[in-house]
XYZ file of C-alpha atoms in Angstrom:
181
model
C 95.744 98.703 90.819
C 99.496 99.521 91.210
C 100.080 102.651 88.568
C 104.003 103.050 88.331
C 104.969 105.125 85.097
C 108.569 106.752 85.665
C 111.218 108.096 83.361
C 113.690 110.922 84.281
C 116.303 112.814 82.416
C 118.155 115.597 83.968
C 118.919 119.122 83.661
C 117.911 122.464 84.512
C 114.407 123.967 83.928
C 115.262 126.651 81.908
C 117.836 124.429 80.206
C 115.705 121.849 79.188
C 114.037 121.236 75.468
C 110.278 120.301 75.279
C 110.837 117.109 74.605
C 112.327 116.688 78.012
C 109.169 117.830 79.773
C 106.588 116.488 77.729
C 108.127 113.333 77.541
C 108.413 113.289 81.802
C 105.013 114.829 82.621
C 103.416 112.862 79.620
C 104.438 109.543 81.166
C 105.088 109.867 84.910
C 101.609 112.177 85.686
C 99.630 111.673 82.297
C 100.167 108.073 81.982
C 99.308 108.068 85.631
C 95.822 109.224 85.227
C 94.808 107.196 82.105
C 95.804 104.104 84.176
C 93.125 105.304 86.526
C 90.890 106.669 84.322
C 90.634 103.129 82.731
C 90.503 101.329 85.508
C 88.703 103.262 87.853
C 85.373 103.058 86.594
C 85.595 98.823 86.474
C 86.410 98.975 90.030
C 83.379 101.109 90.670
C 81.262 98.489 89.227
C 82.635 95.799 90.707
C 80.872 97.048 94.074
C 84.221 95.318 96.100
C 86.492 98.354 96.580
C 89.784 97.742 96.472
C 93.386 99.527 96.900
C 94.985 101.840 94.097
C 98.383 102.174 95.062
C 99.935 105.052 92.615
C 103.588 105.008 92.675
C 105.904 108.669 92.785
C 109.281 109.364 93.837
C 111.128 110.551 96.795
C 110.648 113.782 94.753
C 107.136 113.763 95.138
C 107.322 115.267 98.146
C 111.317 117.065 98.435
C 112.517 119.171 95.669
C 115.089 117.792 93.244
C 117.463 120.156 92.006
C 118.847 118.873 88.435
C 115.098 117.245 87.711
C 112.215 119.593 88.157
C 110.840 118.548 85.829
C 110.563 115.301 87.391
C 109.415 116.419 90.470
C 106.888 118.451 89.402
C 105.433 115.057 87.716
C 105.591 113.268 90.473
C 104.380 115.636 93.569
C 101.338 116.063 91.061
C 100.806 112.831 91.812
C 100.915 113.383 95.307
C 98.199 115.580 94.599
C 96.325 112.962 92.123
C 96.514 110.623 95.164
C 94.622 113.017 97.355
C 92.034 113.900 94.942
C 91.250 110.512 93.835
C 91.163 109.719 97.778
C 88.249 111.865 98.426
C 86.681 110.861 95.273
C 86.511 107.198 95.287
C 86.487 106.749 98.824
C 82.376 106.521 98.892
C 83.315 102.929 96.622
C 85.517 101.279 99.185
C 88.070 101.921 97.195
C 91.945 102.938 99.316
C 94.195 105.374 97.472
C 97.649 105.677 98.365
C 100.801 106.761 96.806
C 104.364 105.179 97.784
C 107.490 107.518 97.476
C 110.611 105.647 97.183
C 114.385 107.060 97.211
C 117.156 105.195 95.541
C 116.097 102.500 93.938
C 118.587 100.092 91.992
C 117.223 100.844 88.619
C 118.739 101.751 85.228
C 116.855 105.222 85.497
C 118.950 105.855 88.996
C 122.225 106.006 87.607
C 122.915 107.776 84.356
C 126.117 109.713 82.665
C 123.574 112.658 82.077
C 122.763 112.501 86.213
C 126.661 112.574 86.764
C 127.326 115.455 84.319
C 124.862 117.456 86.386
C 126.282 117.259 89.733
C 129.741 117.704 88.303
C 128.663 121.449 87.238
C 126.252 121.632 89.866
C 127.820 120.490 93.134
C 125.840 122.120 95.522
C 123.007 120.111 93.958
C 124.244 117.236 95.928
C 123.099 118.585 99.021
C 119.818 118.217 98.025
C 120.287 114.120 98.076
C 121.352 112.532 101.200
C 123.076 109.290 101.472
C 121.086 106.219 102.034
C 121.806 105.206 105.724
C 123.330 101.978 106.248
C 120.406 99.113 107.971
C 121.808 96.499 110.366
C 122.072 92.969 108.576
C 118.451 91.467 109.369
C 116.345 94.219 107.944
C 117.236 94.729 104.427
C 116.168 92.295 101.626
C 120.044 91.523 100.964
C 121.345 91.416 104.735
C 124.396 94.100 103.118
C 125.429 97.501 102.851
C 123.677 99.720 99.893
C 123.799 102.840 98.923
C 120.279 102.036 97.096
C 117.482 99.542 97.733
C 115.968 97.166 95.408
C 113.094 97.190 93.497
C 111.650 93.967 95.506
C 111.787 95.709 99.102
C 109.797 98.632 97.347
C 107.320 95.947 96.337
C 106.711 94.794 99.939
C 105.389 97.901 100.323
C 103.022 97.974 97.543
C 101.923 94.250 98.725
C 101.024 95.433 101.748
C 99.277 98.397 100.787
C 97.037 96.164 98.399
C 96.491 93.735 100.991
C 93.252 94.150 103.832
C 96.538 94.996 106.626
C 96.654 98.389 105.228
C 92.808 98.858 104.762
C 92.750 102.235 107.434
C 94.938 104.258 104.952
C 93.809 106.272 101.933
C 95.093 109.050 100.910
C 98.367 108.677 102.951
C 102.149 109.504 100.927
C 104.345 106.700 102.533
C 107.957 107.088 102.026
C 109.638 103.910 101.115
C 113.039 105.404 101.734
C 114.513 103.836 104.659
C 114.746 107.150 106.719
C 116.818 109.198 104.244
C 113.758 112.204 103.742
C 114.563 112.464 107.597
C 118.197 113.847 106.982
């Protein structure tokens, strides 16, 4: 099971509507657990374990300034990961969550993202450049200042696959070093 639910919209916490934060904790952590709560149970009877890989952010595990709200969705999952580790783990059944940075995505880059660290500046700090990879080991062989959605999916193949069958309850950064900066 691969349970990736994201959207993101930006602003401060005390500047935000309702709308913004139901809408981001409704679909990145609530639509999170009913993808497990439905297929959870099917696994279970299966009786063959398997891998739920749960998908969060780079902001799952580092604050976000500009998108708390956001954040706060997806380090819950960190914790949803963790709980759901210890709990299905008697089945067989690996849970893991994957915490990419900068992914080439329409959600990534937004006017509303821009407008943000234009009155917010110091907000930057908070989000370090992706560093450059020698050509060879990235997906495209060139310079990016984001990665693409297919190398984040190498990483979900291989948690899925029997290669990654000692982890569970492990928050792997897909992120090419950047949470290191």
């Amino acid at each position: 099971v691969v349970a990736n639910a994201g959207v993101l919209s930006w602003g401060r916490l005390w500047d935000m509507t309702d709308e913004q934060w139901n809408t981001v904790i409704d679909v990145n952590l609530t639509g999170t657990w009913r993808t497990i709560r439905a297929t959870v149970p099917a696994m279970i009877e299966a009786g063959n374990g398997g891998s739920i890989i749960i998908v969060s952010s780079s902001a799952g595990v580092k604050a976000t300034p500009g998108n708390g709200h956001y954040a706060a969705s997806k380090h819950g999952l960190t914790a949803l990961t963790n709980t759901l580790a210890l709990e299905v783990g008697e089945y067989g059944i690996r849970v893991n969550s994957i915490h990419p940075y900068s992914v080439a995505t329409p959600m990534t880059e937004n006017d509303a993202m821009m407008a943000v660290f234009a009155a917010h500046p110091s907000y930057l700090n908070a989000f370090a450049p992706m560093p450059y990879l020698p050509v060879g080991q990235s997906a495209t062989g060139k310079r990016s200042d984001f990665m693409g959605a297919d190398e984040v999916a190498e990483v979900v193949v291989w948690l899925a696959g029997d290669n990654s069958g000692v982890l569970s309850g492990s928050q792997i950064n897909v992120d090419r070093g950047v949470m290191k900066y």
